[in-house]
mmCIF file of C-alpha atoms and ligand atoms in Angstrom:
data_model
loop_
_atom_site.group_PDB
_atom_site.id
_atom_site.type_symbol
_atom_site.label_atom_id
_atom_site.label_comp_id
_atom_site.label_asym_id
_atom_site.label_seq_id
_atom_site.Cartn_x
_atom_site.Cartn_y
_atom_site.Cartn_z
ATOM 1 C CA MET C 362 98.781 43.973 72.944
ATOM 2 C CA GLU C 363 95.349 43.268 71.498
ATOM 3 C CA PHE C 364 95.031 39.521 72.038
ATOM 4 C CA ILE C 365 97.423 38.618 74.850
ATOM 5 C CA LYS C 366 97.031 39.564 78.486
ATOM 6 C CA TYR C 367 100.002 39.135 80.794
ATOM 7 C CA GLU C 368 99.693 39.422 84.560
ATOM 8 C CA THR C 369 102.062 38.582 87.386
ATOM 9 C CA ASP C 370 101.509 37.610 90.979
ATOM 10 C CA GLY C 371 104.769 37.280 92.877
ATOM 11 C CA ALA C 372 106.918 34.757 91.034
ATOM 12 C CA VAL C 373 104.076 33.440 88.846
ATOM 13 C CA GLY C 374 103.172 34.944 85.464
ATOM 14 C CA THR C 375 99.880 34.247 83.699
ATOM 15 C CA ILE C 376 99.511 34.572 79.936
ATOM 16 C CA THR C 377 95.908 34.668 78.717
ATOM 17 C CA ILE C 378 95.126 34.261 75.031
ATOM 18 C CA SER C 379 92.288 36.676 74.705
ATOM 19 C CA ARG C 380 90.437 36.569 71.413
ATOM 20 C CA GLU C 381 87.139 35.382 72.778
ATOM 21 C CA LYS C 382 85.025 36.219 69.722
ATOM 22 C CA ALA C 383 86.947 33.596 67.751
ATOM 23 C CA LEU C 384 87.247 31.198 70.705
ATOM 24 C CA ASN C 385 90.878 32.340 71.100
ATOM 25 C CA ALA C 386 91.879 30.964 67.674
ATOM 26 C CA LEU C 387 95.494 31.593 66.759
ATOM 27 C CA ASN C 388 95.989 34.009 63.882
ATOM 28 C CA SER C 389 99.359 35.520 62.952
ATOM 29 C CA GLN C 390 98.855 38.463 65.267
ATOM 30 C CA VAL C 391 98.127 36.252 68.280
ATOM 31 C CA LEU C 392 101.263 34.225 67.527
ATOM 32 C CA GLU C 393 103.380 37.379 67.202
ATOM 33 C CA GLU C 394 102.018 38.856 70.434
ATOM 34 C CA LEU C 395 102.613 35.582 72.265
ATOM 35 C CA ASP C 396 106.188 35.529 70.991
ATOM 36 C CA GLN C 397 106.785 39.093 72.222
ATOM 37 C CA THR C 398 105.161 38.360 75.573
ATOM 38 C CA LEU C 399 107.522 35.444 76.148
ATOM 39 C CA ASP C 400 110.479 37.661 75.239
ATOM 40 C CA ASN C 401 109.341 40.185 77.845
ATOM 41 C CA VAL C 402 108.944 37.788 80.796
ATOM 42 C CA ASP C 403 111.303 38.937 83.563
ATOM 43 C CA LEU C 404 113.185 35.736 84.299
ATOM 44 C CA ASP C 405 114.887 37.293 87.328
ATOM 45 C CA VAL C 406 111.499 37.421 89.033
ATOM 46 C CA ILE C 407 109.146 34.928 87.376
ATOM 47 C CA ARG C 408 109.712 31.255 88.163
ATOM 48 C CA CYS C 409 106.636 29.603 86.642
ATOM 49 C CA LEU C 410 104.177 30.554 83.884
ATOM 50 C CA ILE C 411 100.518 29.679 83.435
ATOM 51 C CA LEU C 412 98.990 29.694 79.940
ATOM 52 C CA THR C 413 95.225 29.864 79.614
ATOM 53 C CA GLY C 414 92.430 31.156 77.379
ATOM 54 C CA ALA C 415 89.922 33.944 78.002
ATOM 55 C CA GLY C 416 86.320 33.049 78.833
ATOM 56 C CA ASP C 417 84.791 29.839 80.115
ATOM 57 C CA LYS C 418 84.206 28.084 76.809
ATOM 58 C CA SER C 419 87.498 27.809 75.003
ATOM 59 C CA PHE C 420 91.200 27.501 75.721
ATOM 60 C CA VAL C 421 92.218 27.793 72.050
ATOM 61 C CA ALA C 422 89.978 26.527 69.209
ATOM 62 C CA GLY C 423 92.927 26.046 66.856
ATOM 63 C CA ALA C 424 94.822 27.962 64.253
ATOM 64 C CA ASP C 425 92.689 30.560 62.483
ATOM 65 C CA ILE C 426 90.844 28.730 59.715
ATOM 66 C CA GLY C 427 89.858 31.967 57.962
ATOM 67 C CA GLU C 428 93.483 33.075 57.712
ATOM 68 C CA MET C 429 94.616 29.642 56.513
ATOM 69 C CA SER C 430 91.857 29.153 53.955
ATOM 70 C CA THR C 431 93.570 30.988 51.076
ATOM 71 C CA LEU C 432 97.222 30.124 51.722
ATOM 72 C CA THR C 433 99.500 28.716 49.001
ATOM 73 C CA LYS C 434 101.754 25.723 49.734
ATOM 74 C CA ALA C 435 104.682 28.036 50.532
ATOM 75 C CA GLU C 436 102.533 30.287 52.710
ATOM 76 C CA GLY C 437 101.101 27.236 54.497
ATOM 77 C CA GLU C 438 104.595 26.034 55.298
ATOM 78 C CA ALA C 439 105.589 29.506 56.517
ATOM 79 C CA PHE C 440 102.483 29.686 58.727
ATOM 80 C CA GLY C 441 103.392 26.290 60.186
ATOM 81 C CA LYS C 442 106.888 27.581 60.917
ATOM 82 C CA LYS C 443 105.517 30.703 62.556
ATOM 83 C CA GLY C 444 103.466 28.608 64.980
ATOM 84 C CA ASN C 445 106.196 26.041 65.496
ATOM 85 C CA ASP C 446 108.804 28.692 66.325
ATOM 86 C CA VAL C 447 106.628 30.181 69.079
ATOM 87 C CA PHE C 448 105.572 26.781 70.420
ATOM 88 C CA ARG C 449 109.189 25.645 70.525
ATOM 89 C CA LYS C 450 110.078 28.826 72.413
ATOM 90 C CA LEU C 451 107.384 27.889 74.925
ATOM 91 C CA GLU C 452 108.559 24.281 75.138
ATOM 92 C CA THR C 453 112.178 25.283 75.717
ATOM 93 C CA PHE C 454 111.331 28.310 77.867
ATOM 94 C CA PRO C 455 113.761 28.292 80.806
ATOM 95 C CA ILE C 456 111.021 28.046 83.461
ATOM 96 C CA PRO C 457 108.075 25.613 83.677
ATOM 97 C CA VAL C 458 104.856 26.470 81.852
ATOM 98 C CA ILE C 459 101.520 24.999 82.971
ATOM 99 C CA ALA C 460 98.606 24.944 80.512
ATOM 100 C CA ALA C 461 95.299 25.582 82.289
ATOM 101 C CA VAL C 462 92.982 24.245 79.592
ATOM 102 C CA ASN C 463 89.615 25.871 80.214
ATOM 103 C CA GLY C 464 87.529 24.524 77.320
ATOM 104 C CA PHE C 465 88.152 23.702 73.643
ATOM 105 C CA ALA C 466 91.749 22.700 72.895
ATOM 106 C CA LEU C 467 91.443 21.761 69.236
ATOM 107 C CA GLY C 468 94.112 21.631 66.541
ATOM 108 C CA GLY C 469 96.596 24.394 67.377
ATOM 109 C CA GLY C 470 94.926 24.604 70.814
ATOM 110 C CA CYS C 471 95.757 21.000 71.648
ATOM 111 C CA GLU C 472 99.197 21.590 70.129
ATOM 112 C CA ILE C 473 100.003 24.669 72.222
ATOM 113 C CA SER C 474 98.947 22.826 75.379
ATOM 114 C CA MET C 475 101.335 20.018 74.442
ATOM 115 C CA SER C 476 104.192 22.533 74.169
ATOM 116 C CA CYS C 477 103.693 23.298 77.857
ATOM 117 C CA ASP C 478 105.359 21.233 80.573
ATOM 118 C CA ILE C 479 102.144 20.281 82.379
ATOM 119 C CA ARG C 480 98.483 20.232 81.289
ATOM 120 C CA ILE C 481 95.557 20.441 83.659
ATOM 121 C CA CYS C 482 92.028 21.080 82.460
ATOM 122 C CA SER C 483 88.453 21.923 83.389
ATOM 123 C CA ASP C 484 85.729 19.303 83.148
ATOM 124 C CA ASN C 485 84.278 20.979 80.024
ATOM 125 C CA ALA C 486 87.586 20.724 78.126
ATOM 126 C CA VAL C 487 87.598 19.068 74.701
ATOM 127 C CA PHE C 488 90.814 17.981 73.038
ATOM 128 C CA GLY C 489 91.394 16.916 69.460
ATOM 129 C CA GLN C 490 93.340 17.222 66.249
ATOM 130 C CA PRO C 491 90.539 17.791 63.722
ATOM 131 C CA GLU C 492 92.874 18.824 60.872
ATOM 132 C CA VAL C 493 92.326 15.914 58.465
ATOM 133 C CA GLY C 494 88.668 16.951 58.385
ATOM 134 C CA LEU C 495 89.868 20.320 57.067
ATOM 135 C CA GLY C 496 92.155 18.812 54.443
ATOM 136 C CA ILE C 497 95.430 19.451 56.253
ATOM 137 C CA THR C 498 97.742 17.750 58.739
ATOM 138 C CA PRO C 499 98.266 19.093 62.244
ATOM 139 C CA GLY C 500 100.781 21.878 61.620
ATOM 140 C CA PHE C 501 101.983 23.241 64.946
ATOM 141 C CA GLY C 502 103.730 20.082 66.195
ATOM 142 C CA GLY C 503 100.701 17.827 66.757
ATOM 143 C CA THR C 504 102.013 14.855 64.794
ATOM 144 C CA GLN C 505 105.164 14.895 66.890
ATOM 145 C CA ARG C 506 104.127 15.879 70.413
ATOM 146 C CA LEU C 507 100.887 13.887 70.620
ATOM 147 C CA ALA C 508 102.739 10.701 69.648
ATOM 148 C CA ARG C 509 105.404 11.413 72.263
ATOM 149 C CA LEU C 510 102.843 12.125 74.978
ATOM 150 C CA VAL C 511 100.223 9.405 74.512
ATOM 151 C CA GLY C 512 102.091 6.892 72.329
ATOM 152 C CA GLN C 513 102.036 6.298 68.588
ATOM 153 C CA GLY C 514 98.972 4.083 68.423
ATOM 154 C CA MET C 515 96.658 6.424 70.302
ATOM 155 C CA ALA C 516 98.065 9.510 68.562
ATOM 156 C CA LYS C 517 97.556 7.964 65.134
ATOM 157 C CA GLN C 518 94.010 6.959 66.016
ATOM 158 C CA LEU C 519 93.108 10.445 67.267
ATOM 159 C CA ILE C 520 94.761 12.207 64.320
ATOM 160 C CA TYR C 521 93.465 9.889 61.544
ATOM 161 C CA THR C 522 89.898 9.857 62.885
ATOM 162 C CA ALA C 523 89.868 13.586 63.818
ATOM 163 C CA ARG C 524 87.782 12.544 66.820
ATOM 164 C CA ASN C 525 87.476 14.997 69.704
ATOM 165 C CA ILE C 526 87.813 13.670 73.232
ATOM 166 C CA LYS C 527 86.449 15.003 76.500
ATOM 167 C CA ALA C 528 88.411 15.778 79.654
ATOM 168 C CA ASP C 529 87.918 12.336 81.263
ATOM 169 C CA GLU C 530 89.303 10.540 78.222
ATOM 170 C CA ALA C 531 92.198 13.020 77.932
ATOM 171 C CA TYR C 532 92.989 12.191 81.563
ATOM 172 C CA ARG C 533 92.717 8.432 80.959
ATOM 173 C CA ILE C 534 95.200 8.487 78.057
ATOM 174 C CA GLY C 535 97.654 10.715 79.947
ATOM 175 C CA LEU C 536 97.202 13.848 77.870
ATOM 176 C CA VAL C 537 96.296 15.850 80.997
ATOM 177 C CA ASN C 538 97.497 15.405 84.565
ATOM 178 C CA ALA C 539 94.275 16.404 86.332
ATOM 179 C CA VAL C 540 90.698 17.544 85.699
ATOM 180 C CA TYR C 541 88.928 20.174 87.822
ATOM 181 C CA PRO C 542 85.483 21.778 87.843
ATOM 182 C CA GLN C 543 85.762 24.971 85.759
ATOM 183 C CA GLU C 544 85.769 27.342 88.756
ATOM 184 C CA GLU C 545 88.539 25.378 90.481
ATOM 185 C CA LEU C 546 90.874 25.189 87.481
ATOM 186 C CA LEU C 547 92.701 28.502 87.849
ATOM 187 C CA PRO C 548 93.036 28.352 91.653
ATOM 188 C CA ALA C 549 94.424 24.794 91.361
ATOM 189 C CA THR C 550 96.843 25.879 88.616
ATOM 190 C CA GLN C 551 97.951 28.897 90.633
ATOM 191 C CA LYS C 552 98.553 26.682 93.657
ATOM 192 C CA MET C 553 100.680 24.287 91.594
ATOM 193 C CA ALA C 554 102.601 27.185 90.020
ATOM 194 C CA ALA C 555 103.234 28.798 93.417
ATOM 195 C CA GLY C 556 104.492 25.438 94.737
ATOM 196 C CA ILE C 557 106.918 25.143 91.821
ATOM 197 C CA ALA C 558 108.024 28.758 92.332
ATOM 198 C CA MET C 559 108.928 28.015 95.962
ATOM 199 C CA ASN C 560 111.532 25.465 94.937
ATOM 200 C CA ALA C 561 115.117 26.255 93.995
ATOM 201 C CA PRO C 562 114.837 28.007 90.628
ATOM 202 C CA ILE C 563 118.170 26.902 89.184
ATOM 203 C CA ALA C 564 117.367 23.298 90.098
ATOM 204 C CA VAL C 565 113.846 23.519 88.598
ATOM 205 C CA ARG C 566 115.204 25.027 85.374
ATOM 206 C CA ASN C 567 117.870 22.350 85.164
ATOM 207 C CA CYS C 568 115.253 19.612 85.680
ATOM 208 C CA LYS C 569 113.253 20.983 82.738
ATOM 209 C CA LYS C 570 116.361 21.085 80.581
ATOM 210 C CA ALA C 571 117.441 17.589 81.611
ATOM 211 C CA ILE C 572 114.044 16.056 80.832
ATOM 212 C CA ASN C 573 113.569 17.934 77.546
ATOM 213 C CA GLU C 574 117.074 17.407 76.214
ATOM 214 C CA GLY C 575 117.523 13.906 77.603
ATOM 215 C CA LEU C 576 114.431 12.636 75.815
ATOM 216 C CA GLN C 577 115.938 13.609 72.441
ATOM 217 C CA VAL C 578 119.024 11.386 72.751
ATOM 218 C CA ASP C 579 119.913 7.813 73.806
ATOM 219 C CA MET C 580 120.184 6.866 77.478
ATOM 220 C CA ASP C 581 124.010 7.076 77.628
ATOM 221 C CA GLN C 582 123.980 10.643 76.350
ATOM 222 C CA ALA C 583 120.916 11.481 78.434
ATOM 223 C CA ILE C 584 122.658 10.459 81.629
ATOM 224 C CA VAL C 585 125.607 12.703 80.749
ATOM 225 C CA ILE C 586 123.178 15.606 80.246
ATOM 226 C CA GLU C 587 121.745 14.921 83.697
ATOM 227 C CA GLU C 588 125.205 14.693 85.296
ATOM 228 C CA LYS C 589 126.194 18.094 83.917
ATOM 229 C CA LEU C 590 122.980 19.765 85.039
ATOM 230 C CA PHE C 591 123.184 18.066 88.453
ATOM 231 C CA GLY C 592 126.776 19.289 88.851
ATOM 232 C CA ASP C 593 125.748 22.760 87.744
ATOM 233 C CA CYS C 594 123.533 23.088 90.847
ATOM 234 C CA PHE C 595 126.452 22.733 93.266
ATOM 235 C CA GLU C 596 128.099 25.792 94.819
ATOM 236 C CA THR C 597 124.912 27.786 94.187
ATOM 237 C CA GLU C 598 123.372 29.746 97.050
ATOM 238 C CA ASP C 599 120.285 27.598 96.660
ATOM 239 C CA GLN C 600 122.150 24.320 97.045
ATOM 240 C CA LYS C 601 123.995 25.594 100.085
ATOM 241 C CA ALA C 602 120.830 26.964 101.680
ATOM 242 C CA GLY C 603 118.685 23.953 100.734
ATOM 243 C CA MET C 604 121.086 21.358 102.096
ATOM 244 C CA GLY C 605 122.155 23.544 105.023
ATOM 245 C CA ASN C 606 118.535 23.826 106.061
ATOM 246 C CA PHE C 607 118.076 20.081 105.977
ATOM 247 C CA LEU C 608 121.171 19.511 108.055
ATOM 248 C CA GLU C 609 120.042 22.006 110.716
ATOM 249 C CA LYS C 610 119.271 20.284 113.998
ATOM 250 C CA ASP C 611 116.349 22.631 114.577
ATOM 251 C CA LYS C 612 113.273 20.767 113.316
ATOM 252 C CA GLU C 613 111.298 23.931 112.664
ATOM 253 C CA LYS C 614 114.011 25.329 110.467
ATOM 254 C CA LYS C 615 114.521 21.987 108.784
ATOM 255 C CA LEU C 616 110.972 21.934 107.502
ATOM 256 C CA LYS C 617 110.860 25.592 106.586
ATOM 257 C CA HIS C 618 111.275 26.429 102.936
ATOM 258 C CA VAL C 619 114.369 28.521 102.311
ATOM 259 C CA PRO C 620 113.835 31.699 100.307
ATOM 260 C CA PHE C 621 115.718 30.518 97.261
ATOM 261 C CA GLN C 622 117.833 33.137 95.561
ATOM 262 C CA ASN C 623 118.177 32.022 91.941
ATOM 263 C CA LYS C 624 121.944 32.328 92.349
HETATM 264 N N1 CAA Y 1463 89.531 29.639 63.397
HETATM 265 C C1 CAA Y 1463 88.834 30.759 63.171
HETATM 266 N N2 CAA Y 1463 87.669 31.045 63.789
HETATM 267 C C2 CAA Y 1463 87.208 30.163 64.692
HETATM 268 C C3 CAA Y 1463 87.892 28.964 64.974
HETATM 269 C C4 CAA Y 1463 89.133 28.727 64.289
HETATM 270 N N3 CAA Y 1463 89.876 27.643 64.531
HETATM 271 N N4 CAA Y 1463 87.186 28.277 65.882
HETATM 272 C C5 CAA Y 1463 86.112 29.007 66.168
HETATM 273 N N5 CAA Y 1463 86.103 30.150 65.436
HETATM 274 C C6 CAA Y 1463 85.100 31.229 65.438
HETATM 275 C C7 CAA Y 1463 83.892 30.838 64.627
HETATM 276 O O1 CAA Y 1463 84.090 31.052 63.253
HETATM 277 C C8 CAA Y 1463 82.844 31.747 65.222
HETATM 278 O O2 CAA Y 1463 82.995 33.031 64.684
HETATM 279 P P1 CAA Y 1463 81.699 33.885 64.223
HETATM 280 O O3 CAA Y 1463 80.932 34.104 65.491
HETATM 281 O O4 CAA Y 1463 82.287 35.129 63.648
HETATM 282 O O5 CAA Y 1463 80.953 33.030 63.261
HETATM 283 C C9 CAA Y 1463 83.241 31.833 66.677
HETATM 284 O O6 CAA Y 1463 84.605 31.408 66.747
HETATM 285 C C10 CAA Y 1463 82.442 30.899 67.561
HETATM 286 O O7 CAA Y 1463 82.516 29.590 67.010
HETATM 287 P P2 CAA Y 1463 81.262 28.661 66.736
HETATM 288 O O8 CAA Y 1463 80.062 29.478 66.397
HETATM 289 O O9 CAA Y 1463 81.668 27.626 65.741
HETATM 290 O O10 CAA Y 1463 81.064 28.021 68.178
HETATM 291 P P3 CAA Y 1463 80.432 26.601 68.526
HETATM 292 O O11 CAA Y 1463 80.248 26.597 69.991
HETATM 293 O O12 CAA Y 1463 79.252 26.319 67.683
HETATM 294 O O13 CAA Y 1463 81.562 25.553 68.136
HETATM 295 C C11 CAA Y 1463 83.798 24.669 68.029
HETATM 296 C C12 CAA Y 1463 82.780 25.524 68.818
HETATM 297 C C13 CAA Y 1463 83.371 23.198 68.055
HETATM 298 C C14 CAA Y 1463 85.151 24.820 68.729
HETATM 299 C C15 CAA Y 1463 83.874 25.173 66.576
HETATM 300 O O14 CAA Y 1463 84.048 26.573 66.577
HETATM 301 C C16 CAA Y 1463 84.972 24.563 65.777
HETATM 302 O O15 CAA Y 1463 84.868 23.423 65.361
HETATM 303 N N6 CAA Y 1463 86.077 25.340 65.549
HETATM 304 C C17 CAA Y 1463 87.175 24.898 64.734
HETATM 305 C C18 CAA Y 1463 88.026 23.880 65.464
HETATM 306 C C19 CAA Y 1463 89.139 23.376 64.573
HETATM 307 O O16 CAA Y 1463 88.890 22.742 63.554
HETATM 308 N N7 CAA Y 1463 90.385 23.660 64.951
HETATM 309 C C20 CAA Y 1463 91.535 23.254 64.197
HETATM 310 C C21 CAA Y 1463 91.965 24.338 63.278
HETATM 311 S S1 CAA Y 1463 93.208 23.794 62.135
HETATM 312 C C22 CAA Y 1463 94.673 23.905 62.998
HETATM 313 O O17 CAA Y 1463 94.713 24.226 64.162
HETATM 314 C C23 CAA Y 1463 95.872 23.578 62.162
HETATM 315 C C24 CAA Y 1463 97.138 23.461 62.894
HETATM 316 O O18 CAA Y 1463 97.466 22.441 63.458
HETATM 317 C C25 CAA Y 1463 98.083 24.568 62.865
#
């Protein structure tokens, strides 16, 4: 792979978009490599993914403007689909994905972070959907996910004005969960990912599914989705071990994390 680096540490995988000369902008090749990387994640071992950008300046500075500049209407739509397909794969990926936003997250960069389950960022991060200044709409899900994350009014304001916001404002409007000094961002993300990876993997996966799928339907249907996924956890090794541990009289054992099996 030329533009994607994939490393693992125990049950945590880290995907780094690595096209530093273009501030990690997403061209077709980056999107294709990201798609392949996701397909190759070993889900029997990896329980949480981190997505970040190479360097200390940019997470992802958007879709590649050079590549987009000469597209026809049909090609523009196809390029949008190419990005959307990969971002949707990320959003519905069976295990949690944390975006460690280490700088510019503009256009497609903001959009890819919003396809992740959790966003945390460095204090030099800048978020925005600058597309209307380029004569286009956000095209990798920005009109949909930003409105769902920060509410319609704020999303419309940010998208119509094309105004970039800094980390503190992104935190205030709920676009990111936490802001760290640059050098603390990856260690903090790794700690969060390792904490997630220690929990029962079937239960964590089912939580992701329940939240994602439940938010697409009305509350009556959403509750049924939750009931099925809740029920699905029973009789698993993890449920037996997790509850058995709690019921142990031995306090030491009670507080000890069980080595969950993913079974
Ligand atoms: N596409 C292609 N190349 C990009 C890029 C992008 N989105 N963003 C940055 N680059 C390239 C620059 O062209 C430059 O390359 P050269 O050195 O070869 O000239 C290199 O990265 C460094 O960029 P700058 O010199 O501009 O760096 P800067 O520090 O002065 O500015 C910046 C940084 C404010 C992020 C600026 O680069 C910028 O505004 N980038 C574009 C951001 C943007 O508009 N993103 C949205 C794209 S549209 C989109 O994403 C549509 C969609 O929804 C699918």
